[in-house]
mmCIF file of C-alpha atoms and ligand atoms in Angstrom:
data_model
loop_
_atom_site.group_PDB
_atom_site.id
_atom_site.type_symbol
_atom_site.label_atom_id
_atom_site.label_comp_id
_atom_site.label_asym_id
_atom_site.label_seq_id
_atom_site.Cartn_x
_atom_site.Cartn_y
_atom_site.Cartn_z
ATOM 1 C CA UNK A 315 -0.187 -0.251 -0.108
ATOM 2 C CA UNK A 316 1.501 3.477 -1.019
ATOM 3 C CA UNK A 317 1.455 6.435 1.472
ATOM 4 C CA UNK A 318 0.997 9.135 0.591
ATOM 5 C CA UNK A 319 1.470 12.988 1.581
ATOM 6 C CA UNK A 320 -0.670 16.729 0.516
ATOM 7 C CA UNK A 321 0.814 19.842 1.691
ATOM 8 C CA UNK A 322 -2.183 22.581 1.875
ATOM 9 C CA UNK A 323 -1.164 26.117 1.087
ATOM 10 C CA UNK A 324 -3.180 28.017 -1.115
ATOM 11 C CA UNK A 325 -4.603 31.169 1.420
ATOM 12 C CA UNK A 326 -4.499 31.007 5.073
ATOM 13 C CA UNK A 327 -3.919 27.490 5.659
ATOM 14 C CA UNK A 328 -0.856 25.339 6.304
ATOM 15 C CA UNK A 329 -2.568 21.655 6.273
ATOM 16 C CA UNK A 330 -0.919 18.741 6.262
ATOM 17 C CA UNK A 331 -2.402 15.286 5.076
ATOM 18 C CA UNK A 332 -1.297 11.457 4.764
ATOM 19 C CA UNK A 333 -3.370 8.798 3.459
ATOM 20 C CA UNK A 334 -2.247 4.878 3.337
ATOM 21 C CA UNK A 335 -4.577 3.541 0.828
ATOM 22 C CA UNK A 336 -8.319 3.872 1.556
ATOM 23 C CA UNK A 337 -7.902 5.486 4.630
ATOM 24 C CA UNK A 338 -7.133 9.304 5.937
ATOM 25 C CA UNK A 339 -4.663 8.174 9.174
ATOM 26 C CA UNK A 340 -3.028 12.375 9.866
ATOM 27 C CA UNK A 341 -4.690 15.666 8.740
ATOM 28 C CA UNK A 342 -3.287 18.667 10.979
ATOM 29 C CA UNK A 343 -3.138 22.198 10.142
ATOM 30 C CA UNK A 344 -1.965 25.916 11.626
ATOM 31 C CA UNK A 345 -4.285 28.839 9.710
ATOM 32 C CA UNK A 346 -2.284 32.746 9.605
ATOM 33 C CA UNK A 347 -4.335 35.163 11.266
ATOM 34 C CA UNK A 348 -3.902 38.766 10.023
ATOM 35 C CA UNK A 349 -3.627 40.861 12.835
ATOM 36 C CA UNK A 350 -6.190 43.478 11.447
ATOM 37 C CA UNK A 351 -7.686 43.794 7.682
ATOM 38 C CA UNK A 352 -7.787 40.765 5.334
ATOM 39 C CA UNK A 353 -5.008 38.118 4.552
ATOM 40 C CA UNK A 354 -1.777 39.957 3.599
ATOM 41 C CA UNK A 355 -0.061 37.880 0.746
ATOM 42 C CA UNK A 356 3.007 37.826 1.701
ATOM 43 C CA UNK A 357 2.347 37.303 5.496
ATOM 44 C CA UNK A 358 0.509 34.468 5.299
ATOM 45 C CA UNK A 359 3.157 32.537 3.231
ATOM 46 C CA UNK A 360 5.702 33.775 6.265
ATOM 47 C CA UNK A 361 3.607 32.015 8.118
ATOM 48 C CA UNK A 362 3.797 28.668 6.314
ATOM 49 C CA UNK A 363 7.627 28.906 5.776
ATOM 50 C CA UNK A 364 7.659 29.234 9.087
ATOM 51 C CA UNK A 365 5.076 26.225 10.241
ATOM 52 C CA UNK A 366 5.941 24.025 7.515
ATOM 53 C CA UNK A 367 7.949 21.295 8.965
ATOM 54 C CA UNK A 368 6.018 21.798 12.184
ATOM 55 C CA UNK A 369 2.402 20.882 10.616
ATOM 56 C CA UNK A 370 4.385 17.494 7.856
ATOM 57 C CA UNK A 371 5.919 16.516 10.885
ATOM 58 C CA UNK A 372 2.583 16.954 13.213
ATOM 59 C CA UNK A 373 1.114 14.446 10.553
ATOM 60 C CA UNK A 374 3.824 12.052 10.426
ATOM 61 C CA UNK A 375 3.773 11.653 14.442
ATOM 62 C CA UNK A 376 0.224 11.358 14.333
ATOM 63 C CA UNK A 377 0.506 8.631 12.052
ATOM 64 C CA UNK A 378 3.288 6.915 13.119
ATOM 65 C CA UNK A 379 5.248 7.637 10.312
ATOM 66 C CA UNK A 380 8.548 8.954 9.526
ATOM 67 C CA UNK A 381 9.446 10.899 6.412
ATOM 68 C CA UNK A 382 10.994 7.965 4.884
ATOM 69 C CA UNK A 383 7.717 5.946 4.895
ATOM 70 C CA UNK A 384 6.239 7.935 2.801
ATOM 71 C CA UNK A 385 5.886 7.149 -1.272
ATOM 72 C CA UNK A 386 4.294 10.164 -3.207
ATOM 73 C CA UNK A 387 3.992 13.533 -2.012
ATOM 74 C CA UNK A 388 1.398 16.129 -3.472
ATOM 75 C CA UNK A 389 0.247 19.879 -3.119
ATOM 76 C CA UNK A 390 -1.637 22.407 -3.789
ATOM 77 C CA UNK A 391 -1.129 23.847 -7.164
ATOM 78 C CA UNK A 392 -3.771 26.298 -7.227
ATOM 79 C CA UNK A 393 -6.006 28.026 -7.182
ATOM 80 C CA UNK A 394 -4.528 30.431 -4.956
ATOM 81 C CA UNK A 395 -2.207 32.833 -3.973
ATOM 82 C CA UNK A 396 1.213 33.001 -5.232
ATOM 83 C CA UNK A 397 3.337 33.917 -2.246
ATOM 84 C CA UNK A 398 1.762 31.020 -0.147
ATOM 85 C CA UNK A 399 1.136 27.943 -3.600
ATOM 86 C CA UNK A 400 5.691 28.701 -3.498
ATOM 87 C CA UNK A 401 5.313 27.611 -0.072
ATOM 88 C CA UNK A 402 3.385 25.168 -0.525
ATOM 89 C CA UNK A 403 5.370 23.246 -3.493
ATOM 90 C CA UNK A 404 9.072 24.574 -1.452
ATOM 91 C CA UNK A 405 7.729 22.567 1.033
ATOM 92 C CA UNK A 406 6.390 19.542 -0.650
ATOM 93 C CA UNK A 407 10.520 18.884 -2.767
ATOM 94 C CA UNK A 408 12.223 19.728 0.254
ATOM 95 C CA UNK A 409 11.309 16.663 1.898
ATOM 96 C CA UNK A 410 10.578 15.026 -1.046
ATOM 97 C CA UNK A 411 14.453 14.234 -2.444
ATOM 98 C CA UNK A 412 14.075 11.535 -5.417
ATOM 99 C CA UNK A 413 10.025 11.074 -4.771
ATOM 100 C CA UNK A 414 7.467 11.827 -7.742
ATOM 101 C CA UNK A 415 5.599 15.440 -6.674
ATOM 102 C CA UNK A 416 2.422 15.466 -7.441
ATOM 103 C CA UNK A 417 0.904 19.627 -8.120
ATOM 104 C CA UNK A 418 -3.122 19.062 -7.531
ATOM 105 C CA UNK A 419 -6.156 21.069 -7.950
ATOM 106 C CA UNK A 420 -7.596 22.577 -4.651
ATOM 107 C CA UNK A 421 -11.169 22.772 -5.915
ATOM 108 C CA UNK A 422 -11.329 19.680 -7.397
ATOM 109 C CA UNK A 423 -9.851 18.482 -3.695
ATOM 110 C CA UNK A 424 -12.789 19.726 -1.819
ATOM 111 C CA UNK A 425 -14.558 17.757 -4.212
ATOM 112 C CA UNK A 426 -12.960 14.272 -3.505
ATOM 113 C CA UNK A 427 -12.189 14.636 0.108
ATOM 114 C CA UNK A 428 -16.094 15.044 0.394
ATOM 115 C CA UNK A 429 -17.297 12.637 -2.126
ATOM 116 C CA UNK A 430 -14.648 10.552 0.568
ATOM 117 C CA UNK A 431 -16.354 12.020 3.762
ATOM 118 C CA UNK A 432 -20.241 11.246 2.186
ATOM 119 C CA UNK A 433 -19.700 8.015 0.131
ATOM 120 C CA UNK A 434 -21.166 10.355 -2.402
ATOM 121 C CA UNK A 435 -20.272 9.048 -6.191
ATOM 122 C CA UNK A 436 -20.937 11.564 -8.453
ATOM 123 C CA UNK A 437 -22.935 14.628 -6.714
ATOM 124 C CA UNK A 438 -23.764 18.467 -7.473
ATOM 125 C CA UNK A 439 -21.028 20.098 -5.107
ATOM 126 C CA UNK A 440 -21.313 23.404 -3.341
ATOM 127 C CA UNK A 441 -18.042 24.705 -3.047
ATOM 128 C CA UNK A 442 -18.619 27.562 -0.273
ATOM 129 C CA UNK A 443 -14.980 28.906 0.576
ATOM 130 C CA UNK A 444 -13.044 31.663 1.962
ATOM 131 C CA UNK A 445 -12.230 33.472 -1.952
ATOM 132 C CA UNK A 446 -14.420 30.234 -4.006
ATOM 133 C CA UNK A 447 -18.325 30.036 -4.600
ATOM 134 C CA UNK A 448 -18.993 27.027 -7.827
ATOM 135 C CA UNK A 449 -21.801 24.798 -8.197
ATOM 136 C CA UNK A 450 -20.254 22.080 -9.610
ATOM 137 C CA UNK A 451 -20.890 18.923 -10.912
ATOM 138 C CA UNK A 452 -19.647 15.917 -13.219
ATOM 139 C CA UNK A 453 -20.119 15.870 -16.877
ATOM 140 C CA UNK A 454 -18.065 14.250 -19.840
ATOM 141 C CA UNK A 455 -15.302 13.808 -18.321
ATOM 142 C CA UNK A 456 -14.540 17.023 -16.269
ATOM 143 C CA UNK A 457 -15.682 19.015 -13.396
ATOM 144 C CA UNK A 458 -18.270 21.693 -14.842
ATOM 145 C CA UNK A 459 -18.713 25.120 -13.213
ATOM 146 C CA UNK A 460 -21.957 25.539 -13.331
ATOM 147 C CA UNK A 461 -22.407 28.431 -11.489
ATOM 148 C CA UNK A 462 -19.812 31.042 -9.608
ATOM 149 C CA UNK A 463 -19.508 34.631 -7.942
ATOM 150 C CA UNK A 464 -18.106 36.610 -10.420
ATOM 151 C CA UNK A 465 -16.304 39.143 -7.926
ATOM 152 C CA UNK A 466 -15.689 38.091 -4.365
ATOM 153 C CA UNK A 467 -16.053 34.891 -3.117
ATOM 154 C CA UNK A 468 -19.308 34.467 -0.659
ATOM 155 C CA UNK A 469 -16.674 33.706 2.593
ATOM 156 C CA UNK A 470 -14.872 36.857 1.487
ATOM 157 C CA UNK A 471 -18.091 38.652 1.360
ATOM 158 C CA UNK A 472 -18.567 37.788 5.258
ATOM 159 C CA UNK A 473 -15.170 38.333 6.636
ATOM 160 C CA UNK A 474 -15.677 41.832 5.415
ATOM 161 C CA UNK A 475 -19.301 42.647 6.774
ATOM 162 C CA UNK A 476 -17.723 41.165 10.181
ATOM 163 C CA UNK A 477 -15.223 43.343 9.816
ATOM 164 C CA UNK A 478 -16.861 46.001 9.094
ATOM 165 C CA UNK A 479 -19.934 45.448 12.059
ATOM 166 C CA UNK A 480 -16.141 45.738 14.305
ATOM 167 C CA UNK A 481 -15.933 41.454 14.543
ATOM 168 C CA UNK A 482 -12.505 39.903 14.657
ATOM 169 C CA UNK A 483 -11.723 37.065 12.233
ATOM 170 C CA UNK A 484 -12.707 34.436 11.178
ATOM 171 C CA UNK A 485 -15.701 36.481 10.767
ATOM 172 C CA UNK A 486 -18.812 33.416 9.516
ATOM 173 C CA UNK A 487 -18.900 31.546 13.164
ATOM 174 C CA UNK A 488 -19.495 35.147 14.470
ATOM 175 C CA UNK A 489 -22.418 36.122 11.672
ATOM 176 C CA UNK A 490 -24.261 33.087 11.865
ATOM 177 C CA UNK A 491 -24.711 33.779 15.683
ATOM 178 C CA UNK A 492 -25.732 37.166 15.545
ATOM 179 C CA UNK A 493 -27.493 35.683 12.658
ATOM 180 C CA UNK A 494 -29.699 34.143 14.722
ATOM 181 C CA UNK A 495 -30.891 36.379 16.584
ATOM 182 C CA UNK A 496 -31.502 38.480 13.870
ATOM 183 C CA UNK A 497 -35.070 39.596 13.795
ATOM 184 C CA UNK A 498 -36.599 41.409 11.025
ATOM 185 C CA UNK A 499 -35.409 40.993 6.996
ATOM 186 C CA UNK A 500 -33.809 44.586 5.688
ATOM 187 C CA UNK A 501 -34.089 43.812 2.017
ATOM 188 C CA UNK A 502 -30.838 43.785 0.089
ATOM 189 C CA UNK A 503 -29.399 43.751 -3.725
ATOM 190 C CA UNK A 504 -30.744 39.849 -4.757
ATOM 191 C CA UNK A 505 -27.784 39.111 -7.496
ATOM 192 C CA UNK A 506 -28.301 36.120 -9.755
ATOM 193 C CA UNK A 507 -27.128 36.815 -13.563
ATOM 194 C CA UNK A 508 -27.413 33.911 -15.233
ATOM 195 C CA UNK A 509 -25.990 31.362 -13.747
ATOM 196 C CA UNK A 510 -23.626 33.592 -12.128
ATOM 197 C CA UNK A 511 -23.713 35.193 -8.458
ATOM 198 C CA UNK A 512 -22.138 38.810 -7.528
ATOM 199 C CA UNK A 513 -21.411 39.470 -4.151
ATOM 200 C CA UNK A 514 -19.764 42.470 -3.482
ATOM 201 C CA UNK A 515 -22.831 44.996 -4.140
ATOM 202 C CA UNK A 516 -24.404 43.230 -1.163
ATOM 203 C CA UNK A 517 -21.354 43.669 1.043
ATOM 204 C CA UNK A 518 -22.098 47.580 -0.054
ATOM 205 C CA UNK A 519 -25.899 48.033 0.441
ATOM 206 C CA UNK A 520 -25.579 45.795 3.822
ATOM 207 C CA UNK A 521 -22.374 47.566 5.199
ATOM 208 C CA UNK A 522 -24.996 51.318 4.569
ATOM 209 C CA UNK A 523 -28.059 49.311 6.525
ATOM 210 C CA UNK A 524 -29.748 51.198 8.861
ATOM 211 C CA UNK A 525 -30.608 48.788 11.187
ATOM 212 C CA UNK A 526 -29.108 46.582 14.080
ATOM 213 C CA UNK A 527 -25.870 44.238 13.616
ATOM 214 C CA UNK A 528 -27.818 41.131 14.576
ATOM 215 C CA UNK A 529 -30.877 41.617 11.584
ATOM 216 C CA UNK A 530 -28.370 43.281 9.281
ATOM 217 C CA UNK A 531 -26.251 39.764 9.416
ATOM 218 C CA UNK A 532 -29.846 37.677 9.227
ATOM 219 C CA UNK A 533 -30.744 39.381 5.969
ATOM 220 C CA UNK A 534 -26.931 39.155 4.474
ATOM 221 C CA UNK A 535 -26.864 35.198 5.268
ATOM 222 C CA UNK A 536 -30.469 35.362 3.489
ATOM 223 C CA UNK A 537 -30.056 36.835 0.169
ATOM 224 C CA UNK A 538 -26.490 35.110 -0.013
ATOM 225 C CA UNK A 539 -28.107 31.992 1.158
ATOM 226 C CA UNK A 540 -31.407 31.690 -1.055
ATOM 227 C CA UNK A 541 -28.947 32.948 -3.752
ATOM 228 C CA UNK A 542 -26.607 30.042 -3.594
ATOM 229 C CA UNK A 543 -29.592 28.086 -3.595
ATOM 230 C CA UNK A 544 -31.398 29.174 -6.759
ATOM 231 C CA UNK A 545 -28.446 29.118 -8.754
ATOM 232 C CA UNK A 546 -27.448 24.990 -7.469
ATOM 233 C CA UNK A 547 -31.494 24.015 -7.333
ATOM 234 C CA UNK A 548 -31.332 24.878 -11.439
ATOM 235 C CA UNK A 549 -27.721 23.293 -11.760
ATOM 236 C CA UNK A 550 -29.271 19.976 -10.202
ATOM 237 C CA UNK A 551 -32.337 20.720 -12.273
ATOM 238 C CA UNK A 552 -30.491 20.326 -15.192
ATOM 239 C CA UNK A 553 -27.780 17.687 -14.343
ATOM 240 C CA UNK A 554 -30.151 15.190 -13.185
ATOM 241 C CA UNK A 555 -28.184 14.457 -10.241
ATOM 242 C CA UNK A 556 -29.169 12.487 -7.344
ATOM 243 C CA UNK A 557 -26.861 13.319 -4.288
ATOM 244 C CA UNK A 558 -26.101 17.051 -3.233
ATOM 245 C CA UNK A 559 -22.374 17.464 -1.430
ATOM 246 C CA UNK A 560 -22.026 21.465 0.607
ATOM 247 C CA UNK A 561 -18.463 21.636 1.049
ATOM 248 C CA UNK A 562 -15.627 24.908 1.824
ATOM 249 C CA UNK A 563 -15.772 26.687 5.292
ATOM 250 C CA UNK A 564 -18.001 28.289 5.283
ATOM 251 C CA UNK A 565 -20.531 24.870 4.710
ATOM 252 C CA UNK A 566 -20.099 24.736 8.541
ATOM 253 C CA UNK A 567 -22.206 26.958 8.873
ATOM 254 C CA UNK A 568 -25.607 25.340 10.514
ATOM 255 C CA UNK A 569 -28.190 27.707 8.366
ATOM 256 C CA UNK A 570 -26.026 27.895 5.098
ATOM 257 C CA UNK A 571 -26.683 23.368 5.237
ATOM 258 C CA UNK A 572 -30.357 23.716 6.112
ATOM 259 C CA UNK A 573 -31.668 25.806 3.146
ATOM 260 C CA UNK A 574 -29.466 23.211 1.054
ATOM 261 C CA UNK A 575 -30.480 20.311 2.239
ATOM 262 C CA UNK A 576 -34.222 21.739 1.685
ATOM 263 C CA UNK A 577 -33.455 22.497 -1.518
ATOM 264 C CA UNK A 578 -32.059 18.581 -2.177
ATOM 265 C CA UNK A 579 -34.905 17.209 -0.130
ATOM 266 C CA UNK A 580 -37.392 19.499 -2.704
ATOM 267 C CA UNK A 581 -35.866 17.407 -5.541
ATOM 268 C CA UNK A 582 -35.425 13.884 -3.904
ATOM 269 C CA UNK A 583 -31.945 13.922 -3.934
ATOM 270 C CA UNK A 584 -29.262 12.989 -0.300
ATOM 271 C CA UNK A 585 -27.637 15.588 0.659
ATOM 272 C CA UNK A 586 -24.533 15.646 3.066
ATOM 273 C CA UNK A 587 -21.997 18.188 4.155
ATOM 274 C CA UNK A 588 -18.208 16.875 5.732
ATOM 275 C CA UNK A 589 -17.225 17.130 9.160
ATOM 276 C CA UNK A 590 -15.537 20.712 9.548
ATOM 277 C CA UNK A 591 -12.146 19.213 9.233
ATOM 278 C CA UNK A 592 -12.799 17.995 5.576
ATOM 279 C CA UNK A 593 -15.292 21.108 4.508
ATOM 280 C CA UNK A 594 -12.118 24.172 5.255
ATOM 281 C CA UNK A 595 -9.155 24.388 3.255
ATOM 282 C CA UNK A 596 -6.936 20.941 4.463
ATOM 283 C CA UNK A 597 -3.849 18.017 3.994
ATOM 284 C CA UNK A 598 -6.017 15.610 3.724
ATOM 285 C CA UNK A 599 -7.950 17.101 0.764
ATOM 286 C CA UNK A 600 -4.465 17.030 -0.907
ATOM 287 C CA UNK A 601 -3.242 14.059 -0.191
ATOM 288 C CA UNK A 602 -6.457 11.759 -0.789
ATOM 289 C CA UNK A 603 -6.974 13.721 -4.273
ATOM 290 C CA UNK A 604 -2.617 13.027 -5.216
ATOM 291 C CA UNK A 605 -3.695 9.309 -4.641
ATOM 292 C CA UNK A 606 -6.278 9.684 -7.087
ATOM 293 C CA UNK A 607 -3.946 11.568 -9.634
ATOM 294 C CA UNK A 608 -1.335 9.009 -9.188
ATOM 295 C CA UNK A 609 -2.999 6.110 -9.685
ATOM 296 C CA UNK A 610 -4.742 7.380 -12.515
ATOM 297 C CA UNK A 611 -2.698 8.648 -14.361
ATOM 298 C CA UNK A 612 -4.122 11.902 -14.686
ATOM 299 C CA UNK A 613 -2.651 14.758 -15.444
ATOM 300 C CA UNK A 614 -0.437 16.245 -12.476
ATOM 301 C CA UNK A 615 0.892 20.258 -12.503
ATOM 302 C CA UNK A 616 5.150 20.542 -12.462
ATOM 303 C CA UNK A 617 4.164 24.050 -11.070
ATOM 304 C CA UNK A 618 2.075 25.966 -9.630
ATOM 305 C CA UNK A 619 -1.079 27.518 -11.428
ATOM 306 C CA UNK A 620 -2.497 30.661 -9.463
ATOM 307 C CA UNK A 621 -5.600 30.663 -11.217
ATOM 308 C CA UNK A 622 -6.192 27.123 -12.346
ATOM 309 C CA UNK A 623 -9.833 26.311 -13.371
ATOM 310 C CA UNK A 624 -11.857 23.279 -11.978
ATOM 311 C CA UNK A 625 -12.828 21.797 -15.388
ATOM 312 C CA UNK A 626 -9.072 22.677 -16.824
ATOM 313 C CA UNK A 627 -8.523 18.780 -15.148
ATOM 314 C CA UNK A 628 -9.347 15.975 -17.054
ATOM 315 C CA UNK A 629 -10.930 13.354 -14.816
ATOM 316 C CA UNK A 630 -9.519 10.084 -15.400
ATOM 317 C CA UNK A 631 -10.157 8.579 -11.770
HETATM 318 P P1 AMP B 823 -12.188 28.151 3.354
HETATM 319 O O1 AMP B 823 -11.059 28.807 2.882
HETATM 320 O O2 AMP B 823 -12.883 26.803 2.923
HETATM 321 O O3 AMP B 823 -10.935 27.517 4.289
HETATM 322 O O4 AMP B 823 -13.160 29.057 4.593
HETATM 323 C C1 AMP B 823 -12.732 29.995 5.138
HETATM 324 C C2 AMP B 823 -14.126 30.688 5.534
HETATM 325 O O5 AMP B 823 -15.047 30.197 6.165
HETATM 326 C C3 AMP B 823 -13.429 31.990 6.012
HETATM 327 O O6 AMP B 823 -14.573 33.437 5.158
HETATM 328 C C4 AMP B 823 -14.562 31.997 7.172
HETATM 329 O O7 AMP B 823 -15.291 33.244 7.411
HETATM 330 C C5 AMP B 823 -15.892 31.397 6.593
HETATM 331 N N1 AMP B 823 -16.518 30.518 7.589
HETATM 332 C C6 AMP B 823 -16.426 29.462 8.585
HETATM 333 N N2 AMP B 823 -17.454 29.368 9.246
HETATM 334 C C7 AMP B 823 -18.492 29.551 9.229
HETATM 335 C C8 AMP B 823 -19.512 29.949 9.631
HETATM 336 N N3 AMP B 823 -20.169 29.137 10.089
HETATM 337 N N4 AMP B 823 -20.703 30.439 8.204
HETATM 338 C C9 AMP B 823 -20.197 31.018 7.364
HETATM 339 N N5 AMP B 823 -18.338 31.107 6.564
HETATM 340 C C10 AMP B 823 -18.260 30.061 7.907
HETATM 341 MG MG1 MG B 824 -10.728 26.236 -0.036
#
């Protein structure tokens, strides 16, 4: 049985995961937290450089292995912030020596770990993270993007709203808690364009809203989540998939899960959201996808690909 080590470093999180055959045997991470404001790519990369080897060692320790036991090493080649991607690749190459090093796609890793965690075979995936928001399904050998954000990722929008309301990072859980106390819906622009979404206009309107913090958080969530559900529903009707997978860091939001679950069940589809450690950025998903790519002989990246599209990869596994 081959042992795969995966390194995640596309944004704020440096993760290291290990897969042995079909089993995930380690998943360690450490995230860069900006002292104030948003993520500064060079600072995040410096964080990854500092903690990289420690996180890998923690993963090896958790798995009861040493570096020599690892057969193949994978890293997330993109999409992501270039300085962060460079660090992930460096860490992988330093450990690898003569062993194979494969660059794999970060978004596809989210889908594949979600499939593994849920037991799904062919889901419609609603992938909502800090930087990405995409509705994805496999069609003709590729993960096609049926709808996506035209500007910022929903997680980013939520974090920006949180900062505006004086809450610290990450804003998601705090906005969720505030929203639960919200009572009155304050009208915000609902921006679905064809199958795509936009969040920055809603964010601007929410920042200007004359309402309580609770009502703003509530209205923001309800608007954005309804938009996501609408696009996901149309993609589900079009693709006729029977499984709906919710993943990415924002998938931790209970209200979002409730809305997407309701939509799926109305269409007779089953719904799943993986446990939190596999929803946010993590190393296990990179190790798992590295295994799929390696075993199937699919194309791997030899260098970073900051704008690597989900649908640019031929799915051979
Ligand atoms: P990722 O980029 O996949 O690691 O996800 C990080 C994003 O998930 C950040 O923007 C967080 O604010 C967001 N997030 C985490 N927990 C929640 C939550 N409970 N509700 C909404 N967003 C969340
Ligand atoms: Mg991600």
